[in-house]
PDB file of C-alpha atoms in Angstrom:
ATOM      1  CA  UNK A  16     185.022 234.161 137.733  1.00 61.00           C
ATOM      2  CA  UNK A  17     181.755 236.128 137.576  1.00 66.00           C
ATOM      3  CA  UNK A  18     182.253 237.659 141.241  1.00 69.00           C
ATOM      4  CA  UNK A  19     185.409 238.911 139.944  1.00 67.00           C
ATOM      5  CA  UNK A  20     184.029 240.515 136.787  1.00 66.00           C
ATOM      6  CA  UNK A  21     181.233 242.096 139.042  1.00 66.00           C
ATOM      7  CA  UNK A  22     183.865 243.529 141.335  1.00 65.00           C
ATOM      8  CA  UNK A  23     185.916 244.939 138.410  1.00 62.00           C
ATOM      9  CA  UNK A  24     182.981 246.536 136.764  1.00 68.00           C
ATOM     10  CA  UNK A  25     181.067 247.605 139.697  1.00 75.00           C
ATOM     11  CA  UNK A  26     179.807 251.159 140.236  1.00 76.00           C
ATOM     12  CA  UNK A  27     182.493 251.928 143.082  1.00 78.00           C
ATOM     13  CA  UNK A  28     185.481 250.682 140.890  1.00 78.00           C
ATOM     14  CA  UNK A  29     184.289 252.719 137.542  1.00 79.00           C
ATOM     15  CA  UNK A  30     183.586 255.728 139.834  1.00 82.00           C
ATOM     16  CA  UNK A  31     187.304 255.550 141.069  1.00 83.00           C
ATOM     17  CA  UNK A  32     188.684 255.073 137.743  1.00 83.00           C
ATOM     18  CA  UNK A  33     186.667 257.899 136.352  1.00 87.00           C
ATOM     19  CA  UNK A  34     187.633 260.009 139.106  1.00 88.00           C
ATOM     20  CA  UNK A  35     191.413 259.424 138.594  1.00 88.00           C
ATOM     21  CA  UNK A  36     191.259 259.913 135.201  1.00 90.00           C
ATOM     22  CA  UNK A  37     189.713 263.210 135.368  1.00 90.00           C
ATOM     23  CA  UNK A  38     192.114 264.067 138.120  1.00 89.00           C
ATOM     24  CA  UNK A  39     195.250 263.086 135.912  1.00 89.00           C
ATOM     25  CA  UNK A  40     193.748 264.973 132.847  1.00 88.00           C
ATOM     26  CA  UNK A  41     193.292 267.958 134.656  1.00 88.00           C
ATOM     27  CA  UNK A  42     196.582 267.920 136.556  1.00 85.00           C
ATOM     28  CA  UNK A  43     198.342 267.326 133.059  1.00 82.00           C
ATOM     29  CA  UNK A  44     196.328 270.330 131.441  1.00 79.00           C
ATOM     30  CA  UNK A  45     197.366 272.604 134.454  1.00 80.00           C
ATOM     31  CA  UNK A  46     201.105 271.670 134.212  1.00 76.00           C
ATOM     32  CA  UNK A  47     201.433 272.229 130.375  1.00 73.00           C
ATOM     33  CA  UNK A  48     199.732 275.664 130.712  1.00 73.00           C
ATOM     34  CA  UNK A  49     201.610 276.522 134.053  1.00 71.00           C
ATOM     35  CA  UNK A  50     204.656 278.614 133.798  1.00 66.00           C
ATOM     36  CA  UNK A  51     205.382 282.363 132.928  1.00 67.00           C
ATOM     37  CA  UNK A  52     203.456 283.549 129.637  1.00 67.00           C
ATOM     38  CA  UNK A  53     205.439 284.141 126.879  1.00 66.00           C
ATOM     39  CA  UNK A  54     204.643 286.344 123.785  1.00 71.00           C
ATOM     40  CA  UNK A  55     203.619 285.119 120.496  1.00 74.00           C
ATOM     41  CA  UNK A  56     206.677 284.482 118.311  1.00 74.00           C
ATOM     42  CA  UNK A  57     207.005 286.179 114.978  1.00 77.00           C
ATOM     43  CA  UNK A  58     209.475 285.869 111.979  1.00 76.00           C
ATOM     44  CA  UNK A  59     211.895 288.525 113.867  1.00 74.00           C
ATOM     45  CA  UNK A  60     212.020 286.533 116.953  1.00 73.00           C
ATOM     46  CA  UNK A  61     212.485 283.188 115.501  1.00 75.00           C
ATOM     47  CA  UNK A  62     215.539 284.585 113.423  1.00 80.00           C
ATOM     48  CA  UNK A  63     218.840 283.449 114.627  1.00 79.00           C
ATOM     49  CA  UNK A  64     220.671 286.133 116.862  1.00 77.00           C
ATOM     50  CA  UNK A  65     223.568 287.501 114.722  1.00 82.00           C
ATOM     51  CA  UNK A  66     227.296 286.431 115.273  1.00 86.00           C
ATOM     52  CA  UNK A  67     229.103 287.879 117.850  1.00 87.00           C
ATOM     53  CA  UNK A  68     232.273 289.713 116.978  1.00 89.00           C
ATOM     54  CA  UNK A  69     234.800 290.804 119.634  1.00 91.00           C
ATOM     55  CA  UNK A  70     236.224 294.369 119.828  1.00 92.00           C
ATOM     56  CA  UNK A  71     239.134 294.958 118.202  1.00 91.00           C
ATOM     57  CA  UNK A  72     242.161 295.680 120.225  1.00 90.00           C
ATOM     58  CA  UNK A  73     242.552 299.362 119.405  1.00 90.00           C
ATOM     59  CA  UNK A  74     238.995 299.711 120.746  1.00 91.00           C
ATOM     60  CA  UNK A  75     240.021 297.874 123.643  1.00 92.00           C
ATOM     61  CA  UNK A  76     243.243 300.339 124.265  1.00 91.00           C
ATOM     62  CA  UNK A  77     240.803 303.389 123.679  1.00 90.00           C
ATOM     63  CA  UNK A  78     238.633 301.993 126.394  1.00 90.00           C
ATOM     64  CA  UNK A  79     241.449 301.718 128.711  1.00 91.00           C
ATOM     65  CA  UNK A  80     242.833 305.155 127.858  1.00 89.00           C
ATOM     66  CA  UNK A  81     239.385 306.683 128.451  1.00 89.00           C
ATOM     67  CA  UNK A  82     239.490 305.456 132.081  1.00 85.00           C
ATOM     68  CA  UNK A  83     242.428 307.897 133.051  1.00 79.00           C
ATOM     69  CA  UNK A  84     242.704 311.208 131.389  1.00 71.00           C
ATOM     70  CA  UNK A  85     244.596 312.728 134.228  1.00 53.00           C
ATOM     71  CA  UNK A  86     248.251 313.170 134.256  1.00 48.00           C
ATOM     72  CA  UNK A  87     248.687 310.322 136.484  1.00 45.00           C
ATOM     73  CA  UNK A  88     249.571 311.912 139.676  1.00 48.00           C
ATOM     74  CA  UNK A  89     245.980 312.203 141.193  1.00 52.00           C
ATOM     75  CA  UNK A  90     242.817 310.780 140.001  1.00 52.00           C
ATOM     76  CA  UNK A  91     240.476 312.922 138.042  1.00 51.00           C
ATOM     77  CA  UNK A  92     236.898 313.493 138.637  1.00 55.00           C
ATOM     78  CA  UNK A  93     234.222 310.952 137.861  1.00 51.00           C
ATOM     79  CA  UNK A  94     232.572 313.139 134.877  1.00 45.00           C
ATOM     80  CA  UNK A  95     236.163 313.177 133.119  1.00 47.00           C
ATOM     81  CA  UNK A  96     236.550 309.400 132.749  1.00 54.00           C
ATOM     82  CA  UNK A  97     235.093 306.067 132.857  1.00 79.00           C
ATOM     83  CA  UNK A  98     236.631 304.270 135.720  1.00 89.00           C
ATOM     84  CA  UNK A  99     236.744 300.459 136.017  1.00 92.00           C
ATOM     85  CA  UNK A 100     235.447 298.692 138.978  1.00 92.00           C
ATOM     86  CA  UNK A 101     238.657 296.305 138.886  1.00 94.00           C
ATOM     87  CA  UNK A 102     241.626 296.188 137.267  1.00 94.00           C
ATOM     88  CA  UNK A 103     243.326 292.870 136.846  1.00 94.00           C
ATOM     89  CA  UNK A 104     247.028 292.510 136.151  1.00 94.00           C
ATOM     90  CA  UNK A 105     247.987 289.290 134.362  1.00 91.00           C
ATOM     91  CA  UNK A 106     245.907 287.150 131.883  1.00 90.00           C
ATOM     92  CA  UNK A 107     246.757 283.676 133.081  1.00 91.00           C
ATOM     93  CA  UNK A 108     244.397 281.225 134.093  1.00 89.00           C
ATOM     94  CA  UNK A 109     243.887 283.241 137.591  1.00 92.00           C
ATOM     95  CA  UNK A 110     243.481 286.556 135.902  1.00 94.00           C
ATOM     96  CA  UNK A 111     240.952 285.080 133.333  1.00 94.00           C
ATOM     97  CA  UNK A 112     239.013 283.444 135.822  1.00 94.00           C
ATOM     98  CA  UNK A 113     238.838 286.519 137.911  1.00 95.00           C
ATOM     99  CA  UNK A 114     237.752 288.581 134.942  1.00 96.00           C
ATOM    100  CA  UNK A 115     234.927 286.149 134.045  1.00 96.00           C
ATOM    101  CA  UNK A 116     233.534 285.956 137.482  1.00 96.00           C
ATOM    102  CA  UNK A 117     233.328 289.736 137.935  1.00 95.00           C
ATOM    103  CA  UNK A 118     232.333 290.520 134.485  1.00 95.00           C
ATOM    104  CA  UNK A 119     229.284 288.039 135.029  1.00 95.00           C
ATOM    105  CA  UNK A 120     228.274 289.902 138.345  1.00 95.00           C
ATOM    106  CA  UNK A 121     227.943 293.246 136.426  1.00 92.00           C
ATOM    107  CA  UNK A 122     231.404 294.961 137.099  1.00 94.00           C
ATOM    108  CA  UNK A 123     233.305 296.885 134.839  1.00 93.00           C
ATOM    109  CA  UNK A 124     236.617 294.978 134.366  1.00 94.00           C
ATOM    110  CA  UNK A 125     239.574 295.744 132.598  1.00 95.00           C
ATOM    111  CA  UNK A 126     242.419 293.118 132.429  1.00 95.00           C
ATOM    112  CA  UNK A 127     246.072 293.840 131.043  1.00 95.00           C
ATOM    113  CA  UNK A 128     248.586 291.271 130.134  1.00 94.00           C
ATOM    114  CA  UNK A 129     252.528 291.775 129.565  1.00 92.00           C
ATOM    115  CA  UNK A 130     252.873 289.056 127.274  1.00 89.00           C
ATOM    116  CA  UNK A 131     250.376 286.903 125.299  1.00 91.00           C
ATOM    117  CA  UNK A 132     247.757 285.144 127.003  1.00 91.00           C
ATOM    118  CA  UNK A 133     248.801 281.810 128.673  1.00 87.00           C
ATOM    119  CA  UNK A 134     252.290 282.676 127.982  1.00 88.00           C
ATOM    120  CA  UNK A 135     253.519 281.819 131.362  1.00 85.00           C
ATOM    121  CA  UNK A 136     252.520 278.925 133.881  1.00 85.00           C
ATOM    122  CA  UNK A 137     248.846 278.783 132.310  1.00 84.00           C
ATOM    123  CA  UNK A 138     250.505 276.899 129.308  1.00 85.00           C
ATOM    124  CA  UNK A 139     252.859 274.703 130.997  1.00 84.00           C
ATOM    125  CA  UNK A 140     250.701 273.026 133.447  1.00 82.00           C
ATOM    126  CA  UNK A 141     250.277 269.059 134.132  1.00 82.00           C
ATOM    127  CA  UNK A 142     247.262 269.908 131.848  1.00 82.00           C
ATOM    128  CA  UNK A 143     245.373 267.349 133.904  1.00 83.00           C
ATOM    129  CA  UNK A 144     241.794 267.680 135.329  1.00 83.00           C
ATOM    130  CA  UNK A 145     241.856 265.043 138.098  1.00 83.00           C
ATOM    131  CA  UNK A 146     240.091 263.747 141.071  1.00 81.00           C
ATOM    132  CA  UNK A 147     243.442 263.282 143.119  1.00 82.00           C
ATOM    133  CA  UNK A 148     244.429 259.684 143.787  1.00 83.00           C
ATOM    134  CA  UNK A 149     247.036 260.832 146.204  1.00 83.00           C
ATOM    135  CA  UNK A 150     244.421 263.058 148.050  1.00 85.00           C
ATOM    136  CA  UNK A 151     242.445 259.803 148.232  1.00 87.00           C
ATOM    137  CA  UNK A 152     245.407 258.204 149.879  1.00 86.00           C
ATOM    138  CA  UNK A 153     245.957 260.790 152.314  1.00 87.00           C
ATOM    139  CA  UNK A 154     242.080 260.660 153.002  1.00 87.00           C
ATOM    140  CA  UNK A 155     242.272 257.022 154.099  1.00 87.00           C
ATOM    141  CA  UNK A 156     245.688 256.577 155.478  1.00 87.00           C
ATOM    142  CA  UNK A 157     245.284 259.809 157.973  1.00 86.00           C
ATOM    143  CA  UNK A 158     241.278 259.734 158.087  1.00 89.00           C
ATOM    144  CA  UNK A 159     241.159 263.051 156.859  1.00 86.00           C
ATOM    145  CA  UNK A 160     237.511 263.911 155.898  1.00 88.00           C
ATOM    146  CA  UNK A 161     238.500 266.994 154.200  1.00 89.00           C
ATOM    147  CA  UNK A 162     240.763 265.374 151.742  1.00 89.00           C
ATOM    148  CA  UNK A 163     237.740 262.975 151.089  1.00 89.00           C
ATOM    149  CA  UNK A 164     235.360 265.947 150.349  1.00 89.00           C
ATOM    150  CA  UNK A 165     237.996 267.495 148.083  1.00 89.00           C
ATOM    151  CA  UNK A 166     238.233 264.242 146.059  1.00 89.00           C
ATOM    152  CA  UNK A 167     234.552 263.760 145.664  1.00 89.00           C
ATOM    153  CA  UNK A 168     233.998 267.534 144.540  1.00 90.00           C
ATOM    154  CA  UNK A 169     237.054 267.124 142.014  1.00 88.00           C
ATOM    155  CA  UNK A 170     235.637 263.942 140.542  1.00 88.00           C
ATOM    156  CA  UNK A 171     232.275 265.911 140.248  1.00 89.00           C
ATOM    157  CA  UNK A 172     233.924 268.694 138.559  1.00 87.00           C
ATOM    158  CA  UNK A 173     235.832 266.760 136.317  1.00 88.00           C
ATOM    159  CA  UNK A 174     232.528 265.369 134.631  1.00 87.00           C
ATOM    160  CA  UNK A 175     231.115 269.074 134.615  1.00 87.00           C
ATOM    161  CA  UNK A 176     234.299 270.045 132.704  1.00 84.00           C
ATOM    162  CA  UNK A 177     233.885 267.216 130.217  1.00 84.00           C
ATOM    163  CA  UNK A 178     230.243 268.043 129.409  1.00 85.00           C
ATOM    164  CA  UNK A 179     230.640 271.703 129.074  1.00 84.00           C
ATOM    165  CA  UNK A 180     233.817 271.745 127.093  1.00 83.00           C
ATOM    166  CA  UNK A 181     234.123 268.581 124.990  1.00 83.00           C
ATOM    167  CA  UNK A 182     236.039 270.255 122.379  1.00 84.00           C
ATOM    168  CA  UNK A 183     239.045 270.974 124.964  1.00 85.00           C
ATOM    169  CA  UNK A 184     238.739 268.082 127.293  1.00 83.00           C
ATOM    170  CA  UNK A 185     239.254 264.297 126.910  1.00 81.00           C
ATOM    171  CA  UNK A 186     240.011 261.169 129.092  1.00 80.00           C
ATOM    172  CA  UNK A 187     243.435 260.041 129.315  1.00 77.00           C
ATOM    173  CA  UNK A 188     244.655 256.726 130.963  1.00 73.00           C
ATOM    174  CA  UNK A 189     247.748 256.163 133.042  1.00 76.00           C
ATOM    175  CA  UNK A 190     249.724 253.065 133.404  1.00 68.00           C
ATOM    176  CA  UNK A 191     251.644 252.575 136.604  1.00 71.00           C
ATOM    177  CA  UNK A 192     254.301 249.921 136.396  1.00 66.00           C
ATOM    178  CA  UNK A 193     254.828 247.543 139.214  1.00 62.00           C
ATOM    179  CA  UNK A 194     258.383 246.656 139.892  1.00 60.00           C
ATOM    180  CA  UNK A 195     260.303 244.072 142.196  1.00 56.00           C
ATOM    181  CA  UNK A 196     263.695 245.727 142.658  1.00 52.00           C
ATOM    182  CA  UNK A 197     265.266 243.115 145.042  1.00 50.00           C
ATOM    183  CA  UNK A 198     262.281 243.107 147.562  1.00 56.00           C
ATOM    184  CA  UNK A 199     258.956 241.415 147.841  1.00 55.00           C
ATOM    185  CA  UNK A 200     256.628 244.141 146.454  1.00 65.00           C
ATOM    186  CA  UNK A 201     253.881 241.982 145.112  1.00 70.00           C
ATOM    187  CA  UNK A 202     251.751 243.176 147.651  1.00 75.00           C
ATOM    188  CA  UNK A 203     251.826 246.515 145.953  1.00 77.00           C
ATOM    189  CA  UNK A 204     249.641 245.221 143.262  1.00 80.00           C
ATOM    190  CA  UNK A 205     246.488 244.802 145.095  1.00 83.00           C
ATOM    191  CA  UNK A 206     247.153 247.685 147.263  1.00 83.00           C
ATOM    192  CA  UNK A 207     247.188 250.001 144.302  1.00 83.00           C
ATOM    193  CA  UNK A 208     244.277 248.114 142.672  1.00 86.00           C
ATOM    194  CA  UNK A 209     242.287 248.558 145.815  1.00 87.00           C
ATOM    195  CA  UNK A 210     243.060 252.230 145.765  1.00 86.00           C
ATOM    196  CA  UNK A 211     242.177 252.671 142.160  1.00 87.00           C
ATOM    197  CA  UNK A 212     238.884 250.918 142.580  1.00 88.00           C
ATOM    198  CA  UNK A 213     237.985 253.038 145.377  1.00 88.00           C
ATOM    199  CA  UNK A 214     238.505 255.892 143.017  1.00 87.00           C
ATOM    200  CA  UNK A 215     236.157 254.562 140.710  1.00 87.00           C
ATOM    201  CA  UNK A 216     233.723 254.024 143.394  1.00 87.00           C
ATOM    202  CA  UNK A 217     233.786 257.630 144.549  1.00 87.00           C
ATOM    203  CA  UNK A 218     233.428 258.766 140.912  1.00 86.00           C
ATOM    204  CA  UNK A 219     230.156 256.721 140.946  1.00 84.00           C
ATOM    205  CA  UNK A 220     228.153 257.365 137.773  1.00 84.00           C
ATOM    206  CA  UNK A 221     230.514 260.118 136.516  1.00 83.00           C
ATOM    207  CA  UNK A 222     233.350 257.688 136.285  1.00 84.00           C
ATOM    208  CA  UNK A 223     235.104 257.649 132.772  1.00 82.00           C
ATOM    209  CA  UNK A 224     236.399 254.332 132.451  1.00 84.00           C
ATOM    210  CA  UNK A 225     237.153 251.481 135.150  1.00 86.00           C
ATOM    211  CA  UNK A 226     240.438 250.943 136.540  1.00 86.00           C
ATOM    212  CA  UNK A 227     242.077 247.296 135.600  1.00 85.00           C
ATOM    213  CA  UNK A 228     245.348 245.241 136.015  1.00 86.00           C
ATOM    214  CA  UNK A 229     247.746 244.503 132.916  1.00 84.00           C
ATOM    215  CA  UNK A 230     250.318 241.616 132.937  1.00 83.00           C
ATOM    216  CA  UNK A 231     253.898 241.978 132.427  1.00 83.00           C
ATOM    217  CA  UNK A 232     253.648 241.046 128.809  1.00 86.00           C
ATOM    218  CA  UNK A 233     250.981 243.400 128.046  1.00 86.00           C
ATOM    219  CA  UNK A 234     252.653 246.322 129.724  1.00 84.00           C
ATOM    220  CA  UNK A 235     255.792 245.361 127.904  1.00 86.00           C
ATOM    221  CA  UNK A 236     253.675 245.428 124.482  1.00 87.00           C
ATOM    222  CA  UNK A 237     251.997 248.710 125.231  1.00 84.00           C
ATOM    223  CA  UNK A 238     254.924 250.390 126.340  1.00 82.00           C
ATOM    224  CA  UNK A 239     257.861 248.833 125.004  1.00 84.00           C
ATOM    225  CA  UNK A 240     260.631 251.238 126.332  1.00 84.00           C
ATOM    226  CA  UNK A 241     259.759 249.895 130.240  1.00 80.00           C
ATOM    227  CA  UNK A 242     262.527 248.025 131.911  1.00 80.00           C
ATOM    228  CA  UNK A 243     261.844 244.136 132.198  1.00 81.00           C
ATOM    229  CA  UNK A 244     263.894 243.706 135.159  1.00 79.00           C
ATOM    230  CA  UNK A 245     261.568 243.419 138.036  1.00 77.00           C
ATOM    231  CA  UNK A 246     258.543 244.425 136.180  1.00 80.00           C
ATOM    232  CA  UNK A 247     255.420 242.576 137.773  1.00 81.00           C
ATOM    233  CA  UNK A 248     252.886 244.373 135.853  1.00 81.00           C
ATOM    234  CA  UNK A 249     250.938 247.432 135.553  1.00 84.00           C
ATOM    235  CA  UNK A 250     247.723 249.242 136.643  1.00 84.00           C
ATOM    236  CA  UNK A 251     245.684 251.272 134.448  1.00 86.00           C
ATOM    237  CA  UNK A 252     243.423 254.035 135.512  1.00 85.00           C
ATOM    238  CA  UNK A 253     241.395 256.853 133.771  1.00 86.00           C
ATOM    239  CA  UNK A 254     241.325 260.673 134.629  1.00 86.00           C
ATOM    240  CA  UNK A 255     241.054 263.891 132.489  1.00 85.00           C
ATOM    241  CA  UNK A 256     243.229 266.194 130.401  1.00 86.00           C
ATOM    242  CA  UNK A 257     242.409 269.363 128.895  1.00 86.00           C
ATOM    243  CA  UNK A 258     244.090 271.885 126.544  1.00 88.00           C
ATOM    244  CA  UNK A 259     245.394 274.614 129.173  1.00 87.00           C
ATOM    245  CA  UNK A 260     246.050 277.430 126.508  1.00 91.00           C
ATOM    246  CA  UNK A 261     242.805 276.833 124.998  1.00 91.00           C
ATOM    247  CA  UNK A 262     240.830 276.664 128.062  1.00 90.00           C
ATOM    248  CA  UNK A 263     242.441 279.956 129.250  1.00 92.00           C
ATOM    249  CA  UNK A 264     241.217 281.773 125.845  1.00 93.00           C
ATOM    250  CA  UNK A 265     237.984 280.578 126.144  1.00 92.00           C
ATOM    251  CA  UNK A 266     237.761 282.150 129.420  1.00 93.00           C
ATOM    252  CA  UNK A 267     239.304 285.242 127.949  1.00 94.00           C
ATOM    253  CA  UNK A 268     236.735 285.447 125.161  1.00 94.00           C
ATOM    254  CA  UNK A 269     233.900 284.718 127.748  1.00 94.00           C
ATOM    255  CA  UNK A 270     234.963 287.557 129.775  1.00 95.00           C
ATOM    256  CA  UNK A 271     235.235 289.939 126.804  1.00 95.00           C
ATOM    257  CA  UNK A 272     231.707 288.865 125.701  1.00 94.00           C
ATOM    258  CA  UNK A 273     230.434 289.791 129.169  1.00 94.00           C
ATOM    259  CA  UNK A 274     231.863 293.231 128.704  1.00 93.00           C
ATOM    260  CA  UNK A 275     235.298 293.233 130.112  1.00 94.00           C
ATOM    261  CA  UNK A 276     238.130 295.118 128.473  1.00 94.00           C
ATOM    262  CA  UNK A 277     241.002 292.965 127.662  1.00 95.00           C
ATOM    263  CA  UNK A 278     244.394 293.399 126.272  1.00 94.00           C
ATOM    264  CA  UNK A 279     247.468 291.534 125.573  1.00 93.00           C
ATOM    265  CA  UNK A 280     251.178 292.895 125.406  1.00 93.00           C
ATOM    266  CA  UNK A 281     250.211 295.935 127.642  1.00 93.00           C
ATOM    267  CA  UNK A 282     252.718 296.152 130.544  1.00 92.00           C
ATOM    268  CA  UNK A 283     252.032 297.502 133.880  1.00 92.00           C
ATOM    269  CA  UNK A 284     255.046 299.965 134.427  1.00 92.00           C
ATOM    270  CA  UNK A 285     253.914 301.532 137.936  1.00 92.00           C
ATOM    271  CA  UNK A 286     251.040 301.801 140.433  1.00 91.00           C
ATOM    272  CA  UNK A 287     249.114 304.981 140.998  1.00 90.00           C
ATOM    273  CA  UNK A 288     248.079 305.962 144.378  1.00 90.00           C
ATOM    274  CA  UNK A 289     245.752 308.384 146.036  1.00 87.00           C
ATOM    275  CA  UNK A 290     247.886 311.061 147.633  1.00 86.00           C
ATOM    276  CA  UNK A 291     245.464 311.473 150.425  1.00 87.00           C
ATOM    277  CA  UNK A 292     244.264 308.150 151.300  1.00 87.00           C
ATOM    278  CA  UNK A 293     247.362 305.995 150.031  1.00 85.00           C
ATOM    279  CA  UNK A 294     244.932 303.646 148.185  1.00 89.00           C
ATOM    280  CA  UNK A 295     245.721 302.065 144.905  1.00 89.00           C
ATOM    281  CA  UNK A 296     243.698 303.852 142.190  1.00 89.00           C
ATOM    282  CA  UNK A 297     245.203 302.289 139.058  1.00 90.00           C
ATOM    283  CA  UNK A 298     248.017 301.631 137.210  1.00 92.00           C
ATOM    284  CA  UNK A 299     250.308 302.843 134.457  1.00 92.00           C
ATOM    285  CA  UNK A 300     250.683 300.607 131.216  1.00 93.00           C
ATOM    286  CA  UNK A 301     252.132 300.677 128.248  1.00 92.00           C
ATOM    287  CA  UNK A 302     251.209 299.141 124.682  1.00 90.00           C
ATOM    288  CA  UNK A 303     254.362 296.913 123.908  1.00 88.00           C
ATOM    289  CA  UNK A 304     252.634 295.030 120.956  1.00 84.00           C
ATOM    290  CA  UNK A 305     255.880 294.231 118.453  1.00 68.00           C
ATOM    291  CA  UNK A 306     255.451 296.706 115.375  1.00 66.00           C
ATOM    292  CA  UNK A 307     253.910 299.506 117.501  1.00 58.00           C
ATOM    293  CA  UNK A 308     256.145 302.326 116.736  1.00 51.00           C
ATOM    294  CA  UNK A 309     253.994 305.364 117.058  1.00 51.00           C
ATOM    295  CA  UNK A 310     254.851 307.550 120.069  1.00 50.00           C
ATOM    296  CA  UNK A 311     251.069 307.694 121.028  1.00 51.00           C
ATOM    297  CA  UNK A 312     251.035 303.646 121.446  1.00 55.00           C
ATOM    298  CA  UNK A 313     254.296 303.306 123.161  1.00 70.00           C
ATOM    299  CA  UNK A 314     253.894 306.077 125.699  1.00 85.00           C
ATOM    300  CA  UNK A 315     252.436 305.100 129.246  1.00 88.00           C
ATOM    301  CA  UNK A 316     249.028 305.843 130.009  1.00 89.00           C
ATOM    302  CA  UNK A 317     247.275 305.621 133.239  1.00 89.00           C
ATOM    303  CA  UNK A 318     244.147 303.062 133.514  1.00 90.00           C
ATOM    304  CA  UNK A 319     242.130 303.833 136.414  1.00 90.00           C
ATOM    305  CA  UNK A 320     239.928 301.467 138.785  1.00 89.00           C
ATOM    306  CA  UNK A 321     238.124 302.063 142.139  1.00 83.00           C
TER     307      UNK A 321
END
């Protein structure tokens, strides 16, 4: 025992411990004081930023009109106008996404929508944010590695969607009834169960909930309107859903905050071309908002873009 104590409290051991402690303290001090230098905070810098208010629709229209002051037959000079870098026609999911991407890169962006935002397909989607169970089946049955990568990426993006937009995104469970219509299809139960479990494994720590089997009685209790004839059971798995219209409006507002000029009920009536090169230089648009009876509002005007 005494020999162990002598070894523990020997000069060499104490030197190692002292040196290690000094290195750890010095490294910690250097780490805490490393990085860029920030100025001393003041009452003004500690104050919360003022609330952001988007420009009014009339201001947006004025910005559109300012981009083209010619007669619409030829592009005016650069000094006579404020030309947009990009003119997007359509305020759905695709147009809004392009507007956010372009505005975030510093481009001068204009977007016009004939109806209201998300008036078309962007408000009539399946509202699902899923990894793709069918794509996983194709990846396994056809040994398609690209489909496998697609499922992995979609499952990862699904989790990011849930983290960044929890107000419009939630989990949603699917119940797939398993039925036996005159044939022995009990083999489908372990087949689909194995597929959903593989779906869970691919999601990993980003999985929402684990899939599970449901008996015939529990399935009928959950969904009483299921046909009882031939019902074997049900399989439940989880995926994501979102409010597509609200998501589209969030993209629109993000683009506006980044500096984009966006208006709804602004219809494109014709496209403008450079008479010498034949390239598109903009479009003629009309304010069609119900209640706009002024001739200056209803008259088509050019919107120029490079």
